[in-house]
CSV table of C-alpha atoms in Angstrom, one decimal:
chain,number,residue,atom,x,y,z
A,829,MET,CA,-17.0,50.7,-2.7
A,830,ALA,CA,-17.4,48.5,1.1
A,831,GLU,CA,-20.9,49.3,0.3
A,832,TYR,CA,-21.4,48.0,-3.0
A,833,ALA,CA,-19.5,44.5,-1.2
A,834,ARG,CA,-22.0,44.4,1.5
A,835,ALA,CA,-25.6,44.7,-0.9
A,836,SER,CA,-23.6,42.1,-3.1
A,837,THR,CA,-23.5,39.5,-0.2
A,838,ALA,CA,-26.5,40.2,1.3
A,839,GLY,CA,-28.4,40.4,-1.7
A,840,LYS,CA,-29.7,44.1,-1.9
A,841,ASP,CA,-29.4,47.2,-4.0
A,842,PRO,CA,-26.8,49.4,-2.6
A,843,GLY,CA,-28.5,52.6,-2.0
A,844,ASN,CA,-31.3,50.8,-0.9
A,845,GLY,CA,-30.7,48.6,1.9
A,846,GLY,CA,-27.2,49.4,3.1
A,847,ASN,CA,-25.9,51.9,5.9
A,848,ALA,CA,-22.6,52.7,5.6
A,849,SER,CA,-19.7,51.5,8.6
A,850,SER,CA,-16.3,51.4,9.8
A,851,GLU,CA,-16.0,47.7,8.8
A,852,THR,CA,-12.9,47.4,6.4
A,853,VAL,CA,-12.1,45.9,3.1
A,854,GLU,CA,-10.0,43.0,4.9
A,855,GLU,CA,-12.9,42.3,7.5
A,856,LEU,CA,-15.4,42.4,4.1
A,857,ALA,CA,-13.4,39.9,2.4
A,858,GLU,CA,-13.4,37.5,5.4
A,859,CYS,CA,-16.9,37.4,5.1
A,860,SER,CA,-17.6,37.3,1.3
A,861,ALA,CA,-15.2,33.6,1.5
A,862,GLU,CA,-16.0,33.6,-2.6
A,863,GLU,CA,-13.5,35.5,-5.1
A,864,ASN,CA,-16.6,35.3,-7.9
A,865,VAL,CA,-18.4,37.9,-5.2
A,866,LEU,CA,-15.7,40.2,-5.0
A,867,VAL,CA,-15.6,40.5,-9.5
A,868,GLN,CA,-19.1,40.9,-9.1
A,869,VAL,CA,-18.7,43.7,-6.6
A,870,ILE,CA,-16.3,45.6,-8.6
A,871,SER,CA,-18.4,45.1,-11.8
A,872,MET,CA,-21.4,46.7,-10.1
A,873,VAL,CA,-18.8,49.4,-9.2
A,874,PHE,CA,-18.0,49.8,-13.1
A,875,GLU,CA,-21.5,50.1,-14.1
A,876,ALA,CA,-22.0,52.9,-11.4
A,877,HIS,CA,-18.9,54.9,-12.8
A,878,LYS,CA,-18.7,54.9,-16.5
A,879,ASP,CA,-15.8,57.4,-16.5
A,880,ILE,CA,-12.5,55.8,-15.7
A,881,SER,CA,-11.3,59.4,-13.9
A,882,ASP,CA,-14.3,58.1,-11.3
A,883,ARG,CA,-12.7,54.5,-10.9
A,884,LEU,CA,-9.3,56.0,-10.3
A,885,LYS,CA,-10.6,57.6,-7.7
A,886,LEU,CA,-12.2,54.8,-5.8
A,887,HIS,CA,-10.5,54.2,-1.5
A,888,HIS,CA,-10.3,50.3,-1.9
A,889,PHE,CA,-10.1,49.4,-5.4
A,890,MET,CA,-6.7,48.1,-5.0
A,891,ALA,CA,-7.3,46.2,-1.5
A,892,PHE,CA,-10.1,44.4,-3.4
A,893,ILE,CA,-7.8,43.8,-6.1
A,894,ARG,CA,-5.3,42.1,-3.3
A,895,VAL,CA,-7.3,39.4,-1.9
A,896,LEU,CA,-7.8,38.3,-6.0
A,897,SER,CA,-5.3,35.2,-8.0
A,898,SER,CA,-3.2,36.3,-10.3
A,899,PRO,CA,-5.6,35.2,-13.9
A,900,THR,CA,-8.7,37.1,-11.6
A,901,ARG,CA,-6.6,40.1,-11.0
A,902,ARG,CA,-6.1,40.2,-15.1
A,903,LYS,CA,-9.1,39.4,-15.9
A,904,VAL,CA,-10.4,42.6,-13.3
A,905,ALA,CA,-7.6,44.5,-15.1
A,906,ALA,CA,-9.3,44.0,-18.3
A,907,MET,CA,-13.0,44.5,-17.3
A,908,LEU,CA,-11.6,47.9,-16.1
A,909,LEU,CA,-10.1,49.3,-19.5
A,910,GLU,CA,-12.9,47.1,-21.8
A,911,SER,CA,-15.8,49.0,-20.2
A,912,ILE,CA,-14.6,52.4,-20.8
A,913,SER,CA,-17.6,53.6,-22.7
A,914,GLU,CA,-15.2,56.9,-23.9
A,915,TYR,CA,-12.2,57.2,-24.4
A,916,LYS,CA,-11.6,60.9,-23.7
A,917,GLN,CA,-8.7,63.1,-22.4
A,918,CYS,CA,-9.1,62.7,-18.5
A,919,ILE,CA,-5.8,62.0,-17.8
A,920,GLN,CA,-4.1,65.1,-16.9
A,921,ASP,CA,-1.1,64.8,-14.4
A,922,GLU,CA,1.9,61.9,-13.9
A,923,ALA,CA,0.1,60.4,-10.9
A,924,THR,CA,-3.1,59.8,-12.5
A,925,LEU,CA,-1.3,57.7,-15.1
A,926,GLU,CA,1.0,56.1,-12.9
A,927,LYS,CA,-2.3,55.1,-10.7
A,928,LEU,CA,-3.8,53.7,-13.8
A,929,PHE,CA,-0.4,51.5,-14.5
A,930,VAL,CA,-0.6,50.1,-11.0
A,931,TYR,CA,-4.5,49.3,-11.3
A,932,VAL,CA,-3.7,47.3,-14.8
A,933,ASP,CA,-0.2,46.0,-13.4
A,934,PRO,CA,-1.5,42.4,-14.3
A,935,LEU,CA,-2.1,42.9,-17.7
A,936,ILE,CA,1.3,44.7,-18.3
A,937,SER,CA,3.5,42.2,-16.3
A,938,ASP,CA,5.5,40.2,-18.6
A,939,ARG,CA,3.1,36.8,-19.8
A,940,SER,CA,6.3,34.9,-19.7
A,941,ILE,CA,6.9,34.6,-16.0
A,942,ARG,CA,2.8,34.8,-15.1
A,943,LYS,CA,3.4,31.4,-14.1
A,944,LYS,CA,5.4,31.7,-11.4
A,945,GLN,CA,3.5,34.3,-9.4
A,946,PRO,CA,1.4,33.2,-6.7
A,947,LEU,CA,-2.4,31.2,-8.0
A,948,VAL,CA,-4.3,32.2,-5.0
A,949,HIS,CA,-4.0,34.9,-2.6
A,950,PRO,CA,-3.4,33.8,0.7
A,951,LEU,CA,-6.1,35.8,2.3
A,952,LEU,CA,-8.4,34.1,-0.5
A,953,GLU,CA,-7.2,30.6,0.4
A,954,LYS,CA,-8.2,31.2,4.2
A,955,LEU,CA,-11.4,32.5,2.9
A,956,VAL,CA,-12.4,29.1,1.1
A,957,GLU,CA,-10.6,27.2,3.8
A,958,ASN,CA,-13.5,28.6,6.2
A,959,SER,CA,-16.7,28.7,4.0
A,960,ALA,CA,-19.6,27.8,5.3
A,961,PHE,CA,-21.1,27.6,2.0
A,962,ASP,CA,-22.2,23.6,1.6
A,963,ARG,CA,-19.3,21.3,0.2
A,964,GLU,CA,-21.4,19.4,-2.5
A,965,SER,CA,-22.5,22.4,-4.2
A,966,PRO,CA,-21.4,23.6,-7.3
A,967,THR,CA,-19.5,26.8,-5.7
A,968,ALA,CA,-18.0,24.1,-3.1
A,969,SER,CA,-16.4,22.3,-6.2
A,970,GLY,CA,-15.3,25.4,-7.6
A,971,GLN,CA,-13.5,26.0,-4.4
A,972,ALA,CA,-11.7,22.8,-4.1
A,973,ARG,CA,-10.7,23.3,-7.6
A,974,ILE,CA,-8.9,26.5,-6.5
A,975,ARG,CA,-7.3,24.7,-3.6
A,976,GLU,CA,-6.4,21.7,-5.9
A,977,GLY,CA,-4.8,24.1,-8.4
A,978,HIS,CA,-2.3,25.8,-6.0
A,979,ASP,CA,-0.2,23.7,-6.8
A,980,MET,CA,-0.7,23.3,-10.2
A,981,GLU,CA,1.2,24.8,-12.8
A,982,GLY,CA,-1.5,26.7,-14.8
A,983,PRO,CA,-4.1,28.9,-13.6
A,984,PRO,CA,-6.6,26.9,-11.4
A,985,SER,CA,-9.5,26.0,-13.3
A,986,SER,CA,-11.9,28.5,-11.7
A,987,ALA,CA,-10.1,31.1,-13.2
A,988,GLN,CA,-9.8,29.4,-17.0
A,989,PRO,CA,-11.5,31.4,-19.6
A,990,SER,CA,-15.2,30.6,-19.5
A,991,PHE,CA,-14.8,29.4,-23.5
A,992,LEU,CA,-13.1,27.5,-25.7
A,993,SER,CA,-13.0,28.4,-29.9
A,994,PHE,CA,-13.4,25.3,-32.1
A,995,GLY,CA,-10.0,23.8,-32.9
A,996,GLN,CA,-7.8,25.8,-30.3
A,997,THR,CA,-6.4,24.8,-27.5
A,998,GLN,CA,-6.7,26.2,-23.6
A,999,GLU,CA,-3.1,27.6,-23.8
A,1000,GLN,CA,-4.0,29.4,-27.7
A,1001,THR,CA,-7.4,30.9,-25.7
A,1002,GLU,CA,-5.3,32.2,-22.9
A,1003,GLU,CA,-2.7,33.6,-25.4
A,1004,LEU,CA,-5.5,35.5,-27.4
A,1005,GLU,CA,-7.4,36.7,-24.5
A,1006,MET,CA,-4.1,38.2,-23.5
A,1007,ASP,CA,-3.6,39.9,-26.7
A,1008,ALA,CA,-6.7,41.5,-26.6
A,1009,GLY,CA,-5.9,42.7,-22.9
A,1010,GLN,CA,-2.5,43.8,-24.6
A,1011,GLN,CA,-4.5,46.1,-27.0
A,1012,ARG,CA,-6.7,47.2,-24.5
A,1013,VAL,CA,-3.4,48.8,-22.7
A,1014,GLY,CA,-2.2,50.4,-25.7
A,1015,ARG,CA,-5.4,52.4,-25.8
A,1016,ILE,CA,-4.2,54.1,-23.0
A,1017,VAL,CA,-2.4,56.8,-24.7
A,1018,HIS,CA,-5.5,58.0,-26.2
A,1019,LEU,CA,-6.9,59.0,-22.5
A,1020,LEU,CA,-3.6,61.3,-22.0
A,1021,ASP,CA,-4.2,64.8,-21.9
A,1022,SER,CA,-2.7,66.5,-25.1
A,1023,SER,CA,-3.3,70.6,-24.1
A,1024,SER,CA,0.1,70.8,-23.4
A,1025,PRO,CA,2.9,69.0,-25.3
A,1026,GLU,CA,5.8,69.1,-22.9
A,1027,ARG,CA,3.3,67.2,-20.1
A,1028,LEU,CA,2.4,64.9,-23.1
A,1029,PHE,CA,6.0,64.0,-24.0
A,1030,VAL,CA,6.5,62.9,-20.6
A,1031,PHE,CA,3.5,60.5,-20.8
A,1032,HIS,CA,4.8,59.0,-24.1
A,1033,ARG,CA,8.0,58.5,-22.0
A,1034,MET,CA,5.9,57.2,-18.5
A,1035,CYS,CA,4.1,54.7,-21.3
A,1036,PHE,CA,7.0,54.0,-23.2
A,1037,ASP,CA,9.0,52.9,-19.5
A,1038,ARG,CA,6.4,50.8,-18.5
A,1039,PHE,CA,5.3,48.9,-21.5
A,1040,ARG,CA,8.9,48.0,-22.2
A,1041,GLU,CA,8.9,46.1,-18.8
A,1042,ALA,CA,6.5,43.8,-20.2
A,1043,GLY,CA,8.3,41.4,-22.5
A,1044,GLU,CA,8.4,41.5,-25.8
A,1045,LYS,CA,4.6,39.2,-26.8
A,1046,ASN,CA,3.0,42.4,-25.2
A,1047,LEU,CA,5.2,45.1,-26.3
A,1048,ARG,CA,4.5,44.4,-30.0
A,1049,LEU,CA,0.6,45.0,-29.3
A,1050,THR,CA,1.3,48.4,-26.8
A,1051,LEU,CA,3.6,50.2,-28.5
A,1052,PRO,CA,2.4,50.9,-32.4
A,1053,PRO,CA,-0.3,53.0,-30.8
A,1054,LEU,CA,2.6,54.8,-28.9
A,1055,VAL,CA,4.3,55.5,-31.8
A,1056,PHE,CA,1.7,56.9,-33.7
A,1057,ALA,CA,1.0,59.2,-30.9
A,1058,SER,CA,4.6,60.3,-30.6
A,1059,LEU,CA,4.7,61.1,-34.1
A,1060,ARG,CA,1.6,63.0,-34.0
A,1061,LEU,CA,3.1,64.9,-31.1
A,1062,ALA,CA,6.1,65.9,-33.2
A,1063,PHE,CA,4.7,66.8,-36.3
A,1064,SER,CA,1.9,69.5,-34.2
A,1065,TRP,CA,4.6,70.2,-31.6
A,1066,MET,CA,7.2,70.6,-34.6
A,1067,SER,CA,9.8,68.7,-31.9
A,1068,SER,CA,12.5,67.1,-32.8
A,1069,LYS,CA,13.2,65.8,-29.3
A,1070,ALA,CA,9.8,64.3,-29.4
A,1071,LEU,CA,11.0,62.7,-33.2
A,1072,GLU,CA,14.0,61.7,-31.3
A,1073,GLN,CA,11.6,59.4,-29.0
A,1074,ALA,CA,9.4,58.0,-31.9
A,1075,LEU,CA,12.9,56.8,-33.2
A,1076,GLU,CA,13.7,55.0,-29.8
A,1077,MET,CA,10.2,53.3,-29.4
A,1078,ILE,CA,10.4,52.0,-33.4
A,1079,ASN,CA,14.1,50.6,-32.7
A,1080,CYS,CA,12.4,48.8,-30.1
A,1081,LEU,CA,9.5,47.6,-31.6
A,1082,GLU,CA,12.1,46.6,-34.7
A,1083,GLU,CA,13.1,43.6,-32.6
A,1084,PHE,CA,10.1,41.6,-33.0
A,1085,ASN,CA,8.0,43.2,-35.4
A,1086,PRO,CA,9.8,44.5,-38.5
A,1087,LYS,CA,7.2,45.0,-41.0
A,1088,LYS,CA,5.4,47.6,-39.1
A,1089,ALA,CA,8.7,49.2,-37.6
A,1090,LEU,CA,9.7,49.7,-41.3
A,1091,ARG,CA,6.4,51.6,-41.9
A,1092,PHE,CA,6.6,53.5,-39.1
A,1093,TYR,CA,10.3,54.2,-40.2
A,1094,LEU,CA,8.8,55.5,-43.8
A,1095,GLU,CA,5.9,56.9,-41.7
A,1096,MET,CA,8.8,59.1,-40.0
A,1097,THR,CA,10.2,60.3,-42.8
A,1098,LYS,CA,7.1,62.6,-44.0
A,1099,THR,CA,6.9,64.0,-40.2
A,1100,ALA,CA,10.7,64.5,-40.4
A,1101,LYS,CA,10.3,66.5,-43.3
A,1102,SER,CA,7.4,68.5,-42.4
A,1103,ILE,CA,9.4,69.7,-39.4
A,1104,GLY,CA,11.8,70.5,-41.4
A,1105,GLY,CA,15.5,72.0,-40.3
A,1106,SER,CA,17.6,69.8,-38.1
A,1107,ALA,CA,15.1,67.3,-38.3
A,1108,ARG,CA,15.6,66.6,-42.0
A,1109,ALA,CA,18.6,64.8,-40.8
A,1110,TYR,CA,16.6,62.3,-39.9
A,1111,VAL,CA,14.8,61.4,-43.6
A,1112,LEU,CA,17.9,59.7,-44.8
A,1113,HIS,CA,18.5,57.6,-41.6
A,1114,CYS,CA,14.9,56.2,-41.6
A,1115,ILE,CA,15.1,55.2,-45.0
A,1116,GLU,CA,18.3,53.4,-44.4
A,1117,ARG,CA,17.4,51.5,-41.6
A,1118,ALA,CA,13.8,50.5,-43.5
A,1119,LEU,CA,16.5,49.1,-46.3
A,1120,GLU,CA,18.3,47.4,-43.5
A,1121,VAL,CA,15.1,46.1,-42.3
A,1122,LEU,CA,13.8,44.9,-45.6
A,1123,GLU,CA,17.2,42.9,-46.3
A,1124,THR,CA,17.7,41.4,-42.6
A,1125,ARG,CA,14.6,40.9,-41.6
A,1126,ILE,CA,12.1,40.4,-43.8
A,1127,VAL,CA,12.0,36.9,-46.0
A,1128,ASP,CA,8.9,36.4,-47.1
A,1129,SER,CA,8.8,37.2,-51.0
A,1130,ARG,CA,5.6,39.0,-51.2
A,1131,GLU,CA,6.0,40.9,-48.2
A,1132,GLN,CA,9.7,42.4,-49.5
A,1133,LEU,CA,8.2,43.3,-52.7
A,1134,ARG,CA,5.2,45.4,-51.1
A,1135,SER,CA,7.9,46.9,-48.7
A,1136,LEU,CA,10.4,47.9,-51.6
A,1137,THR,CA,7.6,49.4,-53.4
A,1138,LEU,CA,6.9,51.2,-49.9
A,1139,ILE,CA,10.3,52.2,-50.0
A,1140,THR,CA,10.6,53.5,-53.4
A,1141,SER,CA,7.1,55.9,-53.2
A,1142,THR,CA,8.7,57.2,-49.9
A,1143,THR,CA,11.9,58.0,-51.3
A,1144,THR,CA,10.5,59.6,-54.2
A,1145,ALA,CA,8.4,61.7,-52.2
A,1146,VAL,CA,10.7,63.3,-49.4
A,1147,GLY,CA,13.8,63.1,-51.8
A,1148,GLY,CA,13.7,67.2,-51.9
A,1149,SER,CA,14.9,66.8,-48.5
A,1150,MET,CA,18.3,65.1,-48.8
A,1151,ALA,CA,21.5,66.3,-50.5
A,1152,ALA,CA,22.2,65.1,-54.1
A,1153,VAL,CA,24.4,62.5,-53.7
A,1154,ASP,CA,22.6,61.2,-50.6
A,1155,TYR,CA,19.6,60.3,-52.7
A,1156,GLU,CA,21.6,59.4,-55.2
A,1157,ASN,CA,23.2,56.6,-53.6
A,1158,LEU,CA,19.7,55.6,-52.1
A,1159,CYS,CA,18.4,55.3,-55.0
A,1160,GLN,CA,21.2,53.0,-55.9
A,1161,SER,CA,20.5,50.8,-53.1
A,1162,ILE,CA,17.0,50.9,-53.6
A,1163,VAL,CA,17.6,49.4,-57.5
A,1164,LYS,CA,20.1,46.7,-56.2
A,1165,ALA,CA,17.5,45.5,-53.6
A,1166,GLY,CA,15.2,45.6,-56.4
A,1167,SER,CA,17.2,43.2,-58.8
A,1168,GLN,CA,18.0,41.1,-55.7
A,1169,LEU,CA,14.5,39.8,-54.8
A,1170,LEU,CA,13.7,36.1,-55.1
A,1171,THR,CA,11.9,36.0,-58.3
A,1172,ARG,CA,11.9,37.4,-61.4
A,1173,ARG,CA,8.7,38.7,-61.8
A,1174,ASP,CA,9.2,40.6,-58.5
A,1175,GLN,CA,12.4,41.7,-59.8
A,1176,CYS,CA,10.4,43.2,-63.3
A,1177,THR,CA,7.7,45.0,-60.8
A,1178,ALA,CA,10.5,46.3,-58.3
A,1179,LEU,CA,12.5,47.6,-61.3
A,1180,CYS,CA,9.7,49.0,-63.4
A,1181,ASP,CA,8.8,51.2,-59.9
A,1182,ALA,CA,12.0,52.2,-59.3
A,1183,THR,CA,12.1,54.6,-63.1
A,1184,GLU,CA,10.1,57.2,-60.5
A,1185,LEU,CA,12.9,57.9,-58.3
A,1186,PHE,CA,14.7,59.2,-61.6
A,1187,TRP,CA,11.5,61.2,-63.2
A,1188,ASN,CA,9.7,63.1,-61.1
A,1189,ASP,CA,8.9,66.7,-59.7
A,1190,GLU,CA,10.9,66.4,-56.2
A,1191,THR,CA,14.0,65.4,-57.5
A,1192,GLY,CA,14.2,66.2,-61.3
A,1193,ASN,CA,14.8,63.6,-64.2
A,1194,ASP,CA,17.5,61.5,-65.2
A,1195,ALA,CA,16.6,59.9,-68.8
A,1196,ILE,CA,19.6,57.4,-68.4
A,1197,ARG,CA,18.7,56.2,-65.2
A,1198,VAL,CA,15.2,55.7,-66.3
A,1199,VAL,CA,16.2,53.6,-69.5
A,1200,GLU,CA,18.6,51.4,-67.6
A,1201,CYS,CA,15.9,50.4,-65.0
A,1202,LEU,CA,13.4,49.9,-68.0
A,1203,GLY,CA,16.0,47.3,-69.4
A,1204,MET,CA,16.6,45.5,-66.4
A,1205,ALA,CA,13.0,45.3,-65.9
A,1206,ILE,CA,13.0,43.5,-69.2
A,1207,ASP,CA,15.6,41.5,-68.8
A,1208,SER,CA,13.9,40.0,-66.0
A,1209,ALA,CA,10.8,39.3,-67.6
A,1210,ASP,CA,12.3,37.7,-70.1
A,1211,ALA,CA,13.6,35.2,-67.9
A,1212,VAL,CA,10.3,34.5,-66.6
A,1213,VAL,CA,9.4,31.0,-67.6
A,1214,SER,CA,5.6,30.7,-67.6
A,1215,GLY,CA,4.2,32.7,-70.7
A,1216,PHE,CA,1.0,34.3,-69.3
A,1217,GLU,CA,3.3,35.8,-66.2
A,1218,ARG,CA,5.6,36.8,-69.0
A,1219,THR,CA,2.8,38.6,-70.6
A,1220,PHE,CA,1.5,40.4,-67.7
A,1221,LEU,CA,4.8,41.7,-67.0
A,1222,TYR,CA,5.5,43.0,-70.7
A,1223,CYS,CA,1.9,44.9,-69.9
A,1224,ASP,CA,3.2,46.6,-67.3
A,1225,ILE,CA,6.7,47.4,-68.4
A,1226,PHE,CA,4.9,49.0,-71.7
A,1227,ASN,CA,1.9,50.8,-69.7
A,1228,ARG,CA,4.9,52.1,-68.0
A,1229,THR,CA,7.3,53.0,-70.4
A,1230,THR,CA,4.3,55.1,-71.9
A,1231,THR,CA,3.3,56.8,-68.7
A,1232,LEU,CA,6.9,57.7,-68.7
A,1233,PHE,CA,6.7,59.1,-72.4
A,1234,GLU,CA,3.4,61.1,-71.8
A,1235,LEU,CA,5.1,62.6,-68.6
A,1236,GLY,CA,8.0,64.2,-71.0
A,1237,CYS,CA,10.7,61.3,-71.1
A,1238,ASN,CA,10.8,60.7,-74.8
A,1239,GLU,CA,14.3,58.8,-74.4
A,1240,VAL,CA,12.0,55.7,-73.2
A,1241,ALA,CA,10.2,55.2,-76.6
A,1242,SER,CA,12.0,52.6,-78.8
A,1243,LYS,CA,10.6,50.0,-81.3
A,1244,GLU,CA,12.0,47.3,-78.7
A,1245,VAL,CA,9.3,48.2,-76.2
A,1246,GLY,CA,6.6,48.6,-78.8
A,1247,GLN,CA,7.5,45.0,-79.7
A,1248,LEU,CA,6.3,43.8,-76.7
A,1249,LEU,CA,2.5,44.0,-77.2
A,1250,ALA,CA,3.3,41.6,-80.3
A,1251,ILE,CA,5.7,39.0,-78.2
A,1252,SER,CA,2.7,39.0,-75.8
A,1253,LYS,CA,0.1,38.0,-78.5
A,1254,ASN,CA,2.1,35.5,-79.8
A,1255,LEU,CA,2.9,34.0,-76.6
A,1256,LEU,CA,-0.8,33.6,-75.9
A,1257,ASP,CA,-2.2,32.7,-79.0
A,1258,GLU,CA,0.4,29.6,-78.4
A,1259,MET,CA,-1.3,28.4,-75.1
A,1260,GLY,CA,-4.6,26.9,-74.4
A,1261,PRO,CA,-8.3,28.5,-73.6
A,1262,THR,CA,-7.2,29.1,-69.7
A,1263,SER,CA,-9.0,31.6,-67.3
A,1264,LYS,CA,-5.5,32.9,-66.8
A,1265,VAL,CA,-4.4,33.3,-70.5
A,1266,HIS,CA,-8.1,35.5,-70.7
A,1267,ALA,CA,-6.9,37.3,-68.4
A,1268,ALA,CA,-3.8,38.2,-69.8
A,1269,LYS,CA,-5.9,38.8,-73.4
A,1270,LYS,CA,-7.7,40.8,-71.5
A,1271,ARG,CA,-5.5,43.0,-70.0
A,1272,LEU,CA,-3.1,43.1,-73.3
A,1273,ALA,CA,-6.2,44.0,-75.4
A,1274,ARG,CA,-6.4,47.7,-72.8
A,1275,ALA,CA,-2.9,48.0,-73.5
A,1276,GLU,CA,-3.2,47.7,-76.9
A,1277,LYS,CA,-6.4,49.7,-77.5
A,1278,TYR,CA,-5.0,52.5,-75.1
A,1279,ALA,CA,-1.5,52.7,-77.7
A,1280,LEU,CA,-3.6,52.6,-80.7
A,1281,ASN,CA,-5.7,55.2,-80.3
A,1282,ASN,CA,-3.0,57.9,-79.5
A,1283,PRO,CA,-0.8,58.5,-82.7
A,1284,GLU,CA,1.9,59.8,-81.3
A,1285,LEU,CA,2.5,56.6,-79.2
A,1286,CYS,CA,1.8,54.7,-82.4
A,1287,ARG,CA,4.5,56.6,-84.0
A,1288,SER,CA,7.1,56.6,-81.3
A,1289,PHE,CA,6.8,52.9,-80.8
A,1290,SER,CA,6.4,51.9,-84.0
A,1291,LEU,CA,3.2,50.6,-83.8
A,1292,ILE,CA,0.8,49.9,-86.2
A,1293,ALA,CA,-2.3,52.3,-86.0
A,1294,PRO,CA,-5.6,51.1,-87.2
A,1295,GLN,CA,-6.9,52.3,-90.3
């Protein structure tokens, strides 16, 4: 690496003019006098060594980094990860992984304390003061800004991002760049050798412990790839121990990214069901945790409905892994959560979805509970003020009812449900010709066409079939 530095400072191509010498990196740094020269040297090395495993073997890399200011060290760490041409599994031992963490530590460190770090390394400050460059040149003015920035609260101007997006402040741009750096750090999990499950389990624990030191703003970006990798390991290894470690990661993620944590809880239930045995205890626990996240941490009404829909479908898929009493209690909690959503429209949709909990091949059929859910859905739809929205909901209820009827739930067939189509048609006829009304009429026409072309549906729901 010293050879690249001498070639850069002398304007020569390494390998064409440079002879190796015993000059140390510190002596070389005293001669370079500019921080960006060292960055250029490191860029040349990265170009020559595309493989991350080769870069980790460089002897003087850390010595070069130590003379850079904190913002520039983060830039170099980002360059190290960004220029990886192929994410192959090249990290095969704990020592190599720990070495990589040392190299990218400026990216992993908690961004809330970064401004308290020294902005210019003392050695680099000495280089700038002793520089022989022309003080009136652009390079010299950049050095002066570095010296002035030493007492500033933010990073020196020479280390500021090279561009600002339109409409964004300097601070916002820095945050975006830091987020991009954290996403690259999260991809480290793709470099870990997976030939040995036991070793990969240790790698994941090392990554988790290291990422957890970085603070919430960083962890929300670095942790999701690690959770996916841990769930994949638990599935392939069929290990409850790996599943428990994944659960610990999800619990940590719940603190500041409840939306992703909820989805990870649901994904974990499927993995636990596949593993079987004692791991099935995690199925009930994870769905209960997902419900708790929904009720206590998610406040957006649309996200609440989407999350509850996922919880309902996941519970249906894994319900056979639970005891009958536990499944019944869980279904009651889901129905209750659906009836307590913020809007009547969302309540109606959630209660319609909840019917699949009581009529499926996984847990069996309960026609009484299905009819109860449909009745609650109709009550919620009746309370909607908007006529065309009520029409949409009536169509949804009718479509869900006919689907259940065709699946063998004959108890849902009633004249009252069949009348929903006639009520919807009267509502739309009373409204003016708007685009929303036109869309509602098209939806109603599709429901009518399907029902009237099925004689059994017409007879069961007291519909008048076409002659």
